[in-house]
CSV table of C-alpha atoms in Angstrom, one decimal:
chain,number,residue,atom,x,y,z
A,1,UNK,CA,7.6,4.4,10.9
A,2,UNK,CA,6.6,7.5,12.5
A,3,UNK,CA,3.2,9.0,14.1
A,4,UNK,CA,2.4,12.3,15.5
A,5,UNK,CA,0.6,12.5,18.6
A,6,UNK,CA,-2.8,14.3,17.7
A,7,UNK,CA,-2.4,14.1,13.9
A,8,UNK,CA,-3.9,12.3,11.2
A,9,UNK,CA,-1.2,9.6,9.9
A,10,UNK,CA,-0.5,8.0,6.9
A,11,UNK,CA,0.5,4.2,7.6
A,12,UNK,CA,2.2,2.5,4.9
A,13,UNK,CA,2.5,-1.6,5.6
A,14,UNK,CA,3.1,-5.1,3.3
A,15,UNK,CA,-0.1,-7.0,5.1
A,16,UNK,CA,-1.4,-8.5,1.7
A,17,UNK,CA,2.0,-10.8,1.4
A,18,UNK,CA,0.7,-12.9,4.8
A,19,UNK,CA,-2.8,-12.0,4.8
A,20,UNK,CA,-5.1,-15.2,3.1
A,21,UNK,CA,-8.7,-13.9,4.5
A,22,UNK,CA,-11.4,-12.6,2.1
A,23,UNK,CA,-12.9,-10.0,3.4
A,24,UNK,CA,-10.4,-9.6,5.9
A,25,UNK,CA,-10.3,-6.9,8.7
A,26,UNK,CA,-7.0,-5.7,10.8
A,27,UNK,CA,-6.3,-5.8,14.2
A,28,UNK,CA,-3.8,-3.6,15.8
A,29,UNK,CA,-1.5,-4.1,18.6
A,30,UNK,CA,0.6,-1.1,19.4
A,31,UNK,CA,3.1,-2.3,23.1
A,32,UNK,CA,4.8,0.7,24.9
A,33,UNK,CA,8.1,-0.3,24.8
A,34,UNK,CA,8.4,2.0,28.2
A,35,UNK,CA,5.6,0.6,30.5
A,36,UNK,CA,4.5,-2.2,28.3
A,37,UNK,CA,0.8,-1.1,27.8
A,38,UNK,CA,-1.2,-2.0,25.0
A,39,UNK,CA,-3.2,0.0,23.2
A,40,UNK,CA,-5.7,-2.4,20.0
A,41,UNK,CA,-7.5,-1.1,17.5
A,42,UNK,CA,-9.2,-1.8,14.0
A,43,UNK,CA,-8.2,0.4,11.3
A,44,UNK,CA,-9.7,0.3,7.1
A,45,UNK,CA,-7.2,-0.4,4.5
A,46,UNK,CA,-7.5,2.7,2.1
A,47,UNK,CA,-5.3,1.1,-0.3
A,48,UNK,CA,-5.4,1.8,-4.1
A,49,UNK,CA,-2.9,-1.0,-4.7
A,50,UNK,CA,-3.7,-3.5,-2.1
A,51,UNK,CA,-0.9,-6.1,-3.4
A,52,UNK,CA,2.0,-3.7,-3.4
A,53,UNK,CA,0.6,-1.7,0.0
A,54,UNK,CA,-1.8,-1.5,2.6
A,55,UNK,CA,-2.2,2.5,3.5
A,56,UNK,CA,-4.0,3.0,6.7
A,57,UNK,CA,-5.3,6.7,8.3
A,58,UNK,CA,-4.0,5.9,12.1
A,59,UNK,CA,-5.5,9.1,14.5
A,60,UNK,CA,-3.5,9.4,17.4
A,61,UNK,CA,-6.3,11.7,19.5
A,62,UNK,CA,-7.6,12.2,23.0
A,63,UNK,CA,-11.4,11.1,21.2
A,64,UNK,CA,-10.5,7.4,21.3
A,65,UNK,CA,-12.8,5.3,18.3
A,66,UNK,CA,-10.5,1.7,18.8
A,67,UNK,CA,-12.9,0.5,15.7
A,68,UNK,CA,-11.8,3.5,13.4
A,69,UNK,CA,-8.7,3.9,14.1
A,70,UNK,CA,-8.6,6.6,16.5
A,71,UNK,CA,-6.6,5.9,19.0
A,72,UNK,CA,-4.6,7.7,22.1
A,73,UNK,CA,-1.1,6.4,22.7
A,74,UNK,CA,-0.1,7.0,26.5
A,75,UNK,CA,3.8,8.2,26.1
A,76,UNK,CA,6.0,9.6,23.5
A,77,UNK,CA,8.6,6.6,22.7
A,78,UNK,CA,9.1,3.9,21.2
A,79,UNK,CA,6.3,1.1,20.1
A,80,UNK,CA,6.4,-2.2,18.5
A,81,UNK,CA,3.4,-3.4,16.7
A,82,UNK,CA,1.8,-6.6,15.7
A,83,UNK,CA,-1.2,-7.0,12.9
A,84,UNK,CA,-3.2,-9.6,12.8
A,85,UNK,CA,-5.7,-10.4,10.0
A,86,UNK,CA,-9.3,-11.4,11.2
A,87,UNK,CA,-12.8,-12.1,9.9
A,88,UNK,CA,-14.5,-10.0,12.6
A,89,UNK,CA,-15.0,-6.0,11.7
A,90,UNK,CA,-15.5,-5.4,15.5
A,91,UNK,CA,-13.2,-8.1,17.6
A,92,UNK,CA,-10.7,-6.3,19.8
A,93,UNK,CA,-9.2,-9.5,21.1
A,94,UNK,CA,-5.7,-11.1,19.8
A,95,UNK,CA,-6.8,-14.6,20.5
A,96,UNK,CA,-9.8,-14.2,18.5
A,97,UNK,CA,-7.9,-13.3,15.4
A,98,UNK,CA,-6.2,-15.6,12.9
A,99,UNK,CA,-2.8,-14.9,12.2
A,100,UNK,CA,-0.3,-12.6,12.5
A,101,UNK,CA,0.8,-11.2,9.7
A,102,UNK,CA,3.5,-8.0,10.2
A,103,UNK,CA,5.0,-6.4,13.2
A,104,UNK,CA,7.8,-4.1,13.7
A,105,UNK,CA,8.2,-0.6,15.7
A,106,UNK,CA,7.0,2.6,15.4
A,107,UNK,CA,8.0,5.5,17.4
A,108,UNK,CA,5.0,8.4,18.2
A,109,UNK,CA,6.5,11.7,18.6
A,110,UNK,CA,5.1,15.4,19.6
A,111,UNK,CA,2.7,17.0,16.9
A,112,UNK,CA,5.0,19.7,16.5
A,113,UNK,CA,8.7,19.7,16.4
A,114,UNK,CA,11.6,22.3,16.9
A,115,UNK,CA,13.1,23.4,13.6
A,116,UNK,CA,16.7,24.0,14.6
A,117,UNK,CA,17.9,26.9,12.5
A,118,UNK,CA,20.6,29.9,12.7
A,119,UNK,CA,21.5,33.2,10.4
A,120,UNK,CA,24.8,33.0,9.1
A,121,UNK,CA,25.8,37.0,8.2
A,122,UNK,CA,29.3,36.1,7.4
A,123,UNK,CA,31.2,37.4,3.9
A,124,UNK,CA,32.9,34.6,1.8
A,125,UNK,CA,35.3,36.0,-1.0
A,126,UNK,CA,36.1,34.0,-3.9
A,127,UNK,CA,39.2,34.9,-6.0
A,128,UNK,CA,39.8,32.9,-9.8
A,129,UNK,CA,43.1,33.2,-9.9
């Protein structure tokens, strides 16, 4: 999985496989793998199909909201990630959550990438013969 640095991403995870809280609220652990900070935050399942997919809206921003999902990672790199299902809407604290219930890595990247790209002016003939 991918996310921009100051973009408005589109999260696609499996939570609902593991998850067995009703309601239930997410917790977020991002872990630099460079430095090892942590970055937690809450995020709102904006899932149509909640069994298939759980679709999240992750802002990576310098305006940091850790309950809405606006959040402000510190390098450009590599990330692993842990979610936990909760019952709280506001608890920021791993221990306080119930279970785990995906992890995996992510890598953040610039907002705006280099598009590589070159003019070829060359002539190619092409004889049927």
């Amino acid at each position: 999985m991918i996310i921009k640095k100051n973009t408005v991403n589109t999260c696609i995870f499996s939570l609902s496989e593991k998850t067995t809280l009703t309601p239930v609220y997410y917790l977020f652990e991002f872990t630099c793998v460079q430095d090892g900070s942590i970055t937690l935050f809450l995020a709102t399942d904006i899932s149509t199909n909640k069994p298939s997919y759980n679709e999240f809206l992750i802002e990576e921003t310098t305006s940091v909201d850790l309950l809405n999902s606006k959040i402000n990672l510190p390098l450009i790199g590599s990330y692993t990630y842990k979610v936990y299902e909760q019952s709280s809407s506001t608890n920021l604290v791993v221990a306080n959550s119930a279970a785990e219930v995906e992890n995996g890595k992510i890598d953040v990247i610039e907002d705006a990438e280099t598009v590589q790209s070159f003019t070829d002016n060359r002539t190619i003939k092409v004889f049927n013969g």
